[in-house]
Amino acid sequence: MKAAVCEEPHKIILRDVNVPGPGPGEVLVKVKASGICRSDVKGYLGTHPGVIYPMILGHEFSGEVAALGEGVESAYGDAPLEVGDGVIVEPLFPCGECTACLAGDYNLCYGLTMAGHQAPGSFAEYAIARAALLYPKDQSLSFDEAALMEPLAVAVHAVKRAGTSIGDMVVVLGSGTIGLLTMQVAKKAGATVIATDVSGDKLHLAADLGADYVVNADTSDPCELVMAVTRDRGADVVIDCAGTPQTLMQTVDLVRKGGTVTMIGWTGEESDRISLTKITRREINLLGSIIYCRDFPTAIELAVSRNVNLSSIITHEFELAEVPEALEQLSRDGHEVIKAIVKFAEQED
Ligand SMILES: [Zn+2]
Ligand SMILES: [Zn+2]
């Protein structure tokens, strides 16, 4: 099969590799659509701490069942699974035996491997998935939309983790893919949402997709708007989807006393600047949020019921052969790109 292999940072080559064989409990998926994530760009640049090389990057994908491993008869929740079925992939391989897995927190698994990071990913014609973490693709969803269930699950996890509920004022910092999805999920949780970004185009889309307020952090201070609409108290919840030094500093100024800051984005630095004095004296809850854990069913429900708009955030499309240049392009200038999707032409088996 053809695969875009990242041999080492800055070196990605399209070449023929063997089609992987599904092990017990695994499924071979013929990839139909794969999102390109910021973490794929970090993997390409060598700035993602979790990626080992050589690696086939890509972890946001949907496809069709091509082969079932030993003992596999069903997907998540005992849904029947047959060759040719359309599926949505949760791209994790938790060990199932460590203390985190036994506690049900498989996103925190001590032996976790993830497609595109430590296990071969979806910038290839075929990829392996865990049968128990495969979900039948509803006919109403396109393969492109189905591929975006992964970032949507990231958003669902963060909104749940922040304890967002009806009537909350939520600030979402960053209006890229994760920010736009987080904003939509927070709206569905009953919140009023203020979206920020430094791109007017992204804020325009945020407003179209339902943000109650948008503020361009490049030209105005988000704090002014947040204080104006919260009568100088601050927001109940701040979710930082950008993870830049600037947004991280802003979080504690935007949140109210006793409010919650949830981090999805991260700088990758050994240490970051944030006011611990404000966190302590204003009794702010500061939470990390990493990938997802039992969040795909919620994400799928939101997508199938059309309560979240996925297709509007897809701004660019590439073919598998274009992955090397796409990653190079996104690593240099990705500002106008929200979500790029790799589409797979019908291939002969
Ligand atoms: Zn991702
Ligand atoms: Zn584990």
Short mmCIF file of C-alpha atoms and ligand atoms in Angstrom, two decimals:
data_model
loop_
_atom_site.label_atom_id
_atom_site.label_comp_id
_atom_site.label_asym_id
_atom_site.label_seq_id
_atom_site.Cartn_x
_atom_site.Cartn_y
_atom_site.Cartn_z
CA MET A 1 0.00 0.00 0.00
CA LYS A 2 1.00 3.64 -0.39
CA ALA A 3 1.86 5.50 2.80
CA ALA A 4 3.31 8.92 3.64
CA VAL A 5 6.14 7.93 5.98
CA CYS A 6 7.76 10.55 8.20
CA GLU A 7 11.26 9.02 8.32
CA GLU A 8 12.56 11.72 10.64
CA PRO A 9 11.59 15.34 11.36
CA HIS A 10 11.28 17.40 8.14
CA LYS A 11 11.52 14.28 5.96
CA ILE A 12 8.30 12.70 4.77
CA ILE A 13 8.20 10.37 1.77
CA LEU A 14 5.38 8.65 -0.10
CA ARG A 15 6.36 5.01 -0.50
CA ASP A 16 5.11 1.45 -0.67
CA VAL A 17 4.88 -0.39 2.63
CA ASN A 18 3.28 -3.71 3.59
CA VAL A 19 -0.41 -3.64 4.45
CA PRO A 20 -0.51 -4.24 8.23
CA GLY A 21 -2.24 -7.35 9.55
CA PRO A 22 -4.88 -6.90 12.25
CA GLY A 23 -4.01 -8.70 15.50
CA PRO A 24 -6.56 -10.24 17.87
CA GLY A 25 -9.22 -7.66 18.73
CA GLU A 26 -8.10 -5.40 15.88
CA VAL A 27 -9.54 -4.38 12.53
CA LEU A 28 -7.88 -3.37 9.28
CA VAL A 29 -9.50 -0.16 8.05
CA LYS A 30 -9.35 1.05 4.46
CA VAL A 31 -8.90 4.77 5.05
CA LYS A 32 -11.41 7.04 3.26
CA ALA A 33 -10.70 10.41 4.89
CA SER A 34 -8.05 11.63 7.31
CA GLY A 35 -7.83 15.03 8.92
CA ILE A 36 -4.50 16.81 9.21
CA CYS A 37 -4.08 17.97 12.80
CA ARG A 38 -1.74 20.54 14.35
CA SER A 39 -0.11 17.61 16.13
CA ASP A 40 0.69 16.03 12.73
CA VAL A 41 2.48 19.26 11.85
CA LYS A 42 4.33 19.06 15.18
CA GLY A 43 5.20 15.44 14.36
CA TYR A 44 6.54 16.55 10.99
CA LEU A 45 8.59 19.32 12.60
CA GLY A 46 9.90 17.06 15.38
CA THR A 47 8.32 19.17 18.12
CA HIS A 48 5.76 16.60 19.34
CA PRO A 49 7.14 14.79 22.38
CA GLY A 50 5.04 11.66 21.77
CA VAL A 51 5.91 10.86 18.16
CA ILE A 52 8.51 8.16 17.42
CA TYR A 53 10.21 7.82 14.02
CA PRO A 54 9.86 6.53 11.41
CA MET A 55 6.11 7.08 11.69
CA ILE A 56 3.05 7.17 9.46
CA LEU A 57 1.34 10.26 10.92
CA GLY A 58 -2.45 10.86 10.97
CA HIS A 59 -4.99 9.99 13.68
CA GLU A 60 -8.29 11.61 12.61
CA PHE A 61 -9.87 9.10 10.28
CA SER A 62 -12.81 7.19 8.96
CA GLY A 63 -12.99 4.36 6.47
CA GLU A 64 -14.32 0.92 5.65
CA VAL A 65 -13.62 -2.36 7.36
CA ALA A 66 -11.15 -4.27 5.17
CA ALA A 67 -10.38 -7.26 7.43
CA LEU A 68 -11.23 -8.49 10.90
CA GLY A 69 -8.59 -9.76 13.32
CA GLU A 70 -8.92 -12.94 15.34
CA GLY A 71 -12.03 -13.04 17.52
CA VAL A 72 -13.52 -9.79 16.18
CA GLU A 73 -17.25 -9.88 15.52
CA SER A 74 -18.40 -6.50 16.74
CA ALA A 75 -17.47 -2.86 17.23
CA TYR A 76 -18.08 -0.62 20.28
CA GLY A 77 -21.18 -1.61 22.22
CA ASP A 78 -21.51 -4.97 20.44
CA ALA A 79 -22.51 -3.27 17.17
CA PRO A 80 -22.15 -5.94 14.45
CA LEU A 81 -19.11 -5.46 12.21
CA GLU A 82 -18.56 -6.80 8.73
CA VAL A 83 -16.09 -6.24 5.93
CA GLY A 84 -17.19 -3.19 3.92
CA ASP A 85 -18.91 -1.40 6.80
CA GLY A 86 -18.26 2.33 7.17
CA VAL A 87 -16.54 3.08 10.48
CA ILE A 88 -15.35 5.95 12.66
CA VAL A 89 -12.04 5.29 14.38
CA GLU A 90 -11.06 6.20 17.93
CA PRO A 91 -7.32 5.87 17.28
CA LEU A 92 -6.16 4.61 20.69
CA PHE A 93 -4.62 1.37 21.91
CA PRO A 94 -4.91 1.42 25.71
CA CYS A 95 -3.29 -1.50 27.56
CA GLY A 96 -6.45 -2.32 29.50
CA GLU A 97 -4.47 -3.47 32.54
CA CYS A 98 -2.79 -0.49 34.19
CA THR A 99 -4.27 1.41 37.15
CA ALA A 100 -5.61 4.17 34.86
CA CYS A 101 -7.26 1.69 32.50
CA LEU A 102 -8.73 -0.26 35.41
CA ALA A 103 -10.15 3.00 36.77
CA GLY A 104 -11.78 3.63 33.39
CA ASP A 105 -9.49 6.54 32.47
CA TYR A 106 -7.99 4.95 29.39
CA ASN A 107 -6.87 8.31 27.99
CA LEU A 108 -4.39 8.31 30.89
CA CYS A 109 -3.18 4.73 30.24
CA TYR A 110 0.45 4.28 31.25
CA GLY A 111 1.10 2.14 28.21
CA LEU A 112 -1.08 4.08 25.76
CA THR A 113 -0.19 4.02 22.11
CA MET A 114 -2.00 6.17 19.58
CA ALA A 115 -2.22 5.88 15.80
CA GLY A 116 0.07 8.42 14.15
CA HIS A 117 2.15 8.85 17.29
CA GLN A 118 3.53 5.48 18.41
CA ALA A 119 1.45 3.19 16.14
CA PRO A 120 1.13 3.55 12.34
CA GLY A 121 -1.44 6.23 11.46
CA SER A 122 -3.85 7.16 8.70
CA PHE A 123 -1.75 8.94 6.07
CA ALA A 124 -1.79 5.54 4.38
CA GLU A 125 -4.27 3.47 2.38
CA TYR A 126 -4.89 1.18 5.35
CA ALA A 127 -4.55 1.49 9.12
CA ILE A 128 -5.17 -0.71 12.15
CA ALA A 129 -7.78 0.11 14.81
CA ARG A 130 -9.03 -1.50 18.02
CA ALA A 131 -12.43 -3.14 17.32
CA ALA A 132 -13.84 -2.01 20.69
CA LEU A 133 -12.98 1.60 19.75
CA LEU A 134 -14.60 1.49 16.32
CA TYR A 135 -18.04 3.02 15.79
CA PRO A 136 -20.43 2.31 12.91
CA LYS A 137 -20.62 5.32 10.59
CA ASP A 138 -24.16 6.61 10.24
CA GLN A 139 -25.20 6.85 6.56
CA SER A 140 -26.03 10.52 7.04
CA LEU A 141 -22.40 11.41 7.82
CA SER A 142 -19.85 11.82 5.04
CA PHE A 143 -16.46 10.16 5.49
CA ASP A 144 -14.99 13.67 5.85
CA GLU A 145 -17.35 14.50 8.70
CA ALA A 146 -16.73 11.08 10.25
CA ALA A 147 -12.97 11.77 10.26
CA LEU A 148 -13.62 14.89 12.34
CA MET A 149 -15.20 12.88 15.15
CA GLU A 150 -11.73 12.69 16.71
CA PRO A 151 -11.25 16.45 17.20
CA LEU A 152 -14.95 16.72 18.14
CA ALA A 153 -14.34 14.14 20.89
CA VAL A 154 -11.44 16.31 22.13
CA ALA A 155 -13.89 19.22 22.41
CA VAL A 156 -16.55 17.11 24.14
CA HIS A 157 -13.99 15.87 26.68
CA ALA A 158 -12.82 19.41 27.53
CA VAL A 159 -16.34 20.85 27.84
CA LYS A 160 -17.36 17.98 30.13
CA ARG A 161 -14.16 18.22 32.13
CA ALA A 162 -14.69 21.96 32.66
CA GLY A 163 -18.07 21.13 34.19
CA THR A 164 -19.81 23.43 31.72
CA SER A 165 -23.53 23.75 32.33
CA ILE A 166 -26.67 25.73 31.50
CA GLY A 167 -26.26 29.48 31.79
CA ASP A 168 -22.46 29.46 32.10
CA MET A 169 -20.40 32.16 30.45
CA VAL A 170 -17.62 30.34 28.62
CA VAL A 171 -14.61 31.90 26.89
CA VAL A 172 -13.01 29.79 24.17
CA LEU A 173 -9.50 30.99 23.36
CA GLY A 174 -8.54 30.17 19.78
CA SER A 175 -10.96 29.56 16.91
CA GLY A 176 -9.16 26.91 14.90
CA THR A 177 -10.62 23.43 14.52
CA ILE A 178 -10.62 22.58 18.23
CA GLY A 179 -11.81 26.05 19.24
CA LEU A 180 -14.71 26.07 16.77
CA LEU A 181 -15.79 22.60 17.87
CA THR A 182 -15.40 23.43 21.57
CA MET A 183 -17.47 26.58 21.07
CA GLN A 184 -20.28 24.57 19.43
CA VAL A 185 -20.23 21.86 22.10
CA ALA A 186 -20.27 24.47 24.90
CA LYS A 187 -23.31 26.09 23.24
CA LYS A 188 -25.08 22.72 23.25
CA ALA A 189 -24.22 22.37 26.96
CA GLY A 190 -26.26 25.53 27.48
CA ALA A 191 -23.49 28.10 27.75
CA THR A 192 -23.14 31.60 26.36
CA VAL A 193 -19.83 31.60 24.48
CA ILE A 194 -17.24 34.26 23.75
CA ALA A 195 -14.78 33.16 21.04
CA THR A 196 -11.38 34.76 20.49
CA ASP A 197 -8.74 34.52 17.80
CA VAL A 198 -6.29 36.76 15.96
CA SER A 199 -7.82 35.90 12.55
CA GLY A 200 -10.87 37.84 11.36
CA ASP A 201 -11.86 35.00 9.02
CA LYS A 202 -11.89 32.44 11.81
CA LEU A 203 -13.93 34.77 14.03
CA HIS A 204 -16.38 35.30 11.19
CA LEU A 205 -16.85 31.54 11.01
CA ALA A 206 -17.14 31.33 14.81
CA ALA A 207 -20.00 33.85 14.68
CA ASP A 208 -21.66 31.94 11.81
CA LEU A 209 -21.44 28.72 13.82
CA GLY A 210 -23.16 30.24 16.83
CA ALA A 211 -20.66 32.09 19.04
CA ASP A 212 -22.55 34.74 21.03
CA TYR A 213 -19.62 37.16 21.02
CA VAL A 214 -16.35 37.20 19.10
CA VAL A 215 -13.29 39.29 19.86
CA ASN A 216 -10.12 39.74 17.84
CA ALA A 217 -7.30 39.45 20.39
CA ASP A 218 -4.93 41.08 17.91
CA THR A 219 -6.77 44.39 17.90
CA SER A 220 -8.68 44.41 21.18
CA ASP A 221 -8.35 43.09 24.69
CA PRO A 222 -10.64 40.07 25.28
CA CYS A 223 -10.66 41.01 28.95
CA GLU A 224 -12.59 44.23 28.26
CA LEU A 225 -15.41 42.40 26.50
CA VAL A 226 -15.53 39.58 29.04
CA MET A 227 -15.69 42.03 31.95
CA ALA A 228 -18.33 44.11 30.17
CA VAL A 229 -20.64 41.13 29.65
CA THR A 230 -20.05 39.60 33.10
CA ARG A 231 -20.38 42.84 35.12
CA ASP A 232 -16.67 42.75 36.01
CA ARG A 233 -16.78 39.26 37.46
CA GLY A 234 -15.18 37.20 34.71
CA ALA A 235 -16.25 34.04 32.91
CA ASP A 236 -17.35 30.85 34.66
CA VAL A 237 -15.18 28.76 32.37
CA VAL A 238 -12.20 29.55 30.14
CA ILE A 239 -11.07 26.86 27.70
CA ASP A 240 -7.70 27.51 26.11
CA CYS A 241 -7.64 25.79 22.73
CA ALA A 242 -4.62 27.74 21.46
CA GLY A 243 -2.05 27.04 24.14
CA THR A 244 0.16 29.99 23.27
CA PRO A 245 2.13 31.93 25.92
CA GLN A 246 -0.30 34.85 25.33
CA THR A 247 -3.51 32.87 25.78
CA LEU A 248 -2.13 31.01 28.79
CA MET A 249 -1.40 34.33 30.53
CA GLN A 250 -4.90 35.60 29.64
CA THR A 251 -6.78 32.64 31.15
CA VAL A 252 -6.49 33.72 34.79
CA ASP A 253 -7.55 37.29 33.99
CA LEU A 254 -10.65 36.18 32.07
CA VAL A 255 -12.03 33.68 34.58
CA ARG A 256 -14.13 34.62 37.61
CA LYS A 257 -13.19 33.86 41.22
CA GLY A 258 -13.74 30.16 41.80
CA GLY A 259 -14.09 29.60 38.05
CA THR A 260 -12.44 26.94 35.92
CA VAL A 261 -9.64 27.17 33.37
CA THR A 262 -9.28 24.11 31.15
CA MET A 263 -6.24 23.67 28.94
CA ILE A 264 -6.45 21.76 25.66
CA GLY A 265 -3.57 23.53 23.92
CA TRP A 266 -0.02 23.34 25.22
CA THR A 267 3.18 25.18 24.37
CA GLY A 268 5.52 22.20 24.63
CA GLU A 269 7.86 24.23 26.82
CA GLU A 270 9.36 22.83 30.00
CA SER A 271 7.78 25.70 31.95
CA ASP A 272 5.15 28.33 31.14
CA ARG A 273 4.23 31.75 32.48
CA ILE A 274 0.94 31.92 34.36
CA SER A 275 0.06 33.72 37.59
CA LEU A 276 -0.12 31.11 40.35
CA THR A 277 -0.76 33.97 42.76
CA LYS A 278 -4.04 34.72 40.95
CA ILE A 279 -4.88 31.00 40.79
CA THR A 280 -4.45 30.66 44.54
CA ARG A 281 -5.89 33.96 45.73
CA ARG A 282 -8.91 33.76 43.42
CA GLU A 283 -9.32 30.02 44.01
CA ILE A 284 -9.27 29.18 40.30
CA ASN A 285 -9.53 25.57 39.16
CA LEU A 286 -6.84 24.86 36.57
CA LEU A 287 -7.41 21.63 34.64
CA GLY A 288 -5.61 19.84 31.85
CA SER A 289 -7.66 17.99 29.25
CA ILE A 290 -6.05 15.28 27.13
CA ILE A 291 -7.68 13.59 24.15
CA TYR A 292 -10.91 11.77 25.10
CA CYS A 293 -12.26 8.91 27.12
CA ARG A 294 -15.75 7.53 26.37
CA ASP A 295 -16.49 10.77 24.47
CA PHE A 296 -16.91 9.40 20.93
CA PRO A 297 -20.54 8.30 21.49
CA THR A 298 -21.44 11.86 22.56
CA ALA A 299 -19.53 13.35 19.63
CA ILE A 300 -21.27 11.01 17.18
CA GLU A 301 -24.67 11.84 18.65
CA LEU A 302 -23.99 15.59 18.29
CA ALA A 303 -22.86 15.13 14.69
CA VAL A 304 -25.65 12.80 13.56
CA SER A 305 -28.31 15.04 15.12
CA ARG A 306 -26.70 18.00 13.27
CA ASN A 307 -26.21 19.85 16.53
CA VAL A 308 -22.59 20.46 15.54
CA ASN A 309 -21.51 21.66 12.12
CA LEU A 310 -18.41 19.81 10.97
CA SER A 311 -18.31 20.40 7.22
CA SER A 312 -18.02 24.20 7.52
CA ILE A 313 -14.62 23.94 9.18
CA ILE A 314 -13.08 21.95 6.31
CA THR A 315 -11.17 24.55 4.30
CA HIS A 316 -8.59 22.48 2.40
CA GLU A 317 -8.42 19.09 0.72
CA PHE A 318 -5.39 17.05 -0.34
CA GLU A 319 -4.69 13.64 -1.82
CA LEU A 320 -2.43 11.12 -0.10
CA ALA A 321 0.40 11.88 -2.56
CA GLU A 322 0.20 15.54 -1.54
CA VAL A 323 0.68 14.88 2.21
CA PRO A 324 4.42 15.73 2.19
CA GLU A 325 3.83 19.15 0.58
CA ALA A 326 0.68 19.73 2.64
CA LEU A 327 2.60 19.28 5.90
CA GLU A 328 5.40 21.51 4.64
CA GLN A 329 2.84 24.16 3.65
CA LEU A 330 0.97 23.93 6.96
CA SER A 331 4.22 24.12 8.93
CA ARG A 332 5.19 27.37 7.22
CA ASP A 333 1.89 29.17 7.01
CA GLY A 334 -1.28 27.56 8.26
CA HIS A 335 -3.15 30.69 9.24
CA GLU A 336 -5.89 30.54 6.63
CA VAL A 337 -6.25 26.79 7.05
CA ILE A 338 -8.79 25.60 9.58
CA LYS A 339 -9.13 21.89 8.82
CA ALA A 340 -7.35 20.16 5.95
CA ILE A 341 -8.57 16.71 4.95
CA VAL A 342 -6.73 14.01 3.05
CA LYS A 343 -9.20 12.30 0.73
CA PHE A 344 -8.52 8.85 -0.65
CA ALA A 345 -9.39 8.04 -4.25
CA GLU A 346 -10.92 4.63 -4.91
CA GLN A 347 -7.97 2.30 -5.05
CA GLU A 348 -7.68 -1.21 -6.47
CA ASP A 349 -7.05 -3.79 -3.77
ZN ZN B 1 -5.59 15.66 16.41
ZN ZN B 2 -3.49 1.12 30.53
#
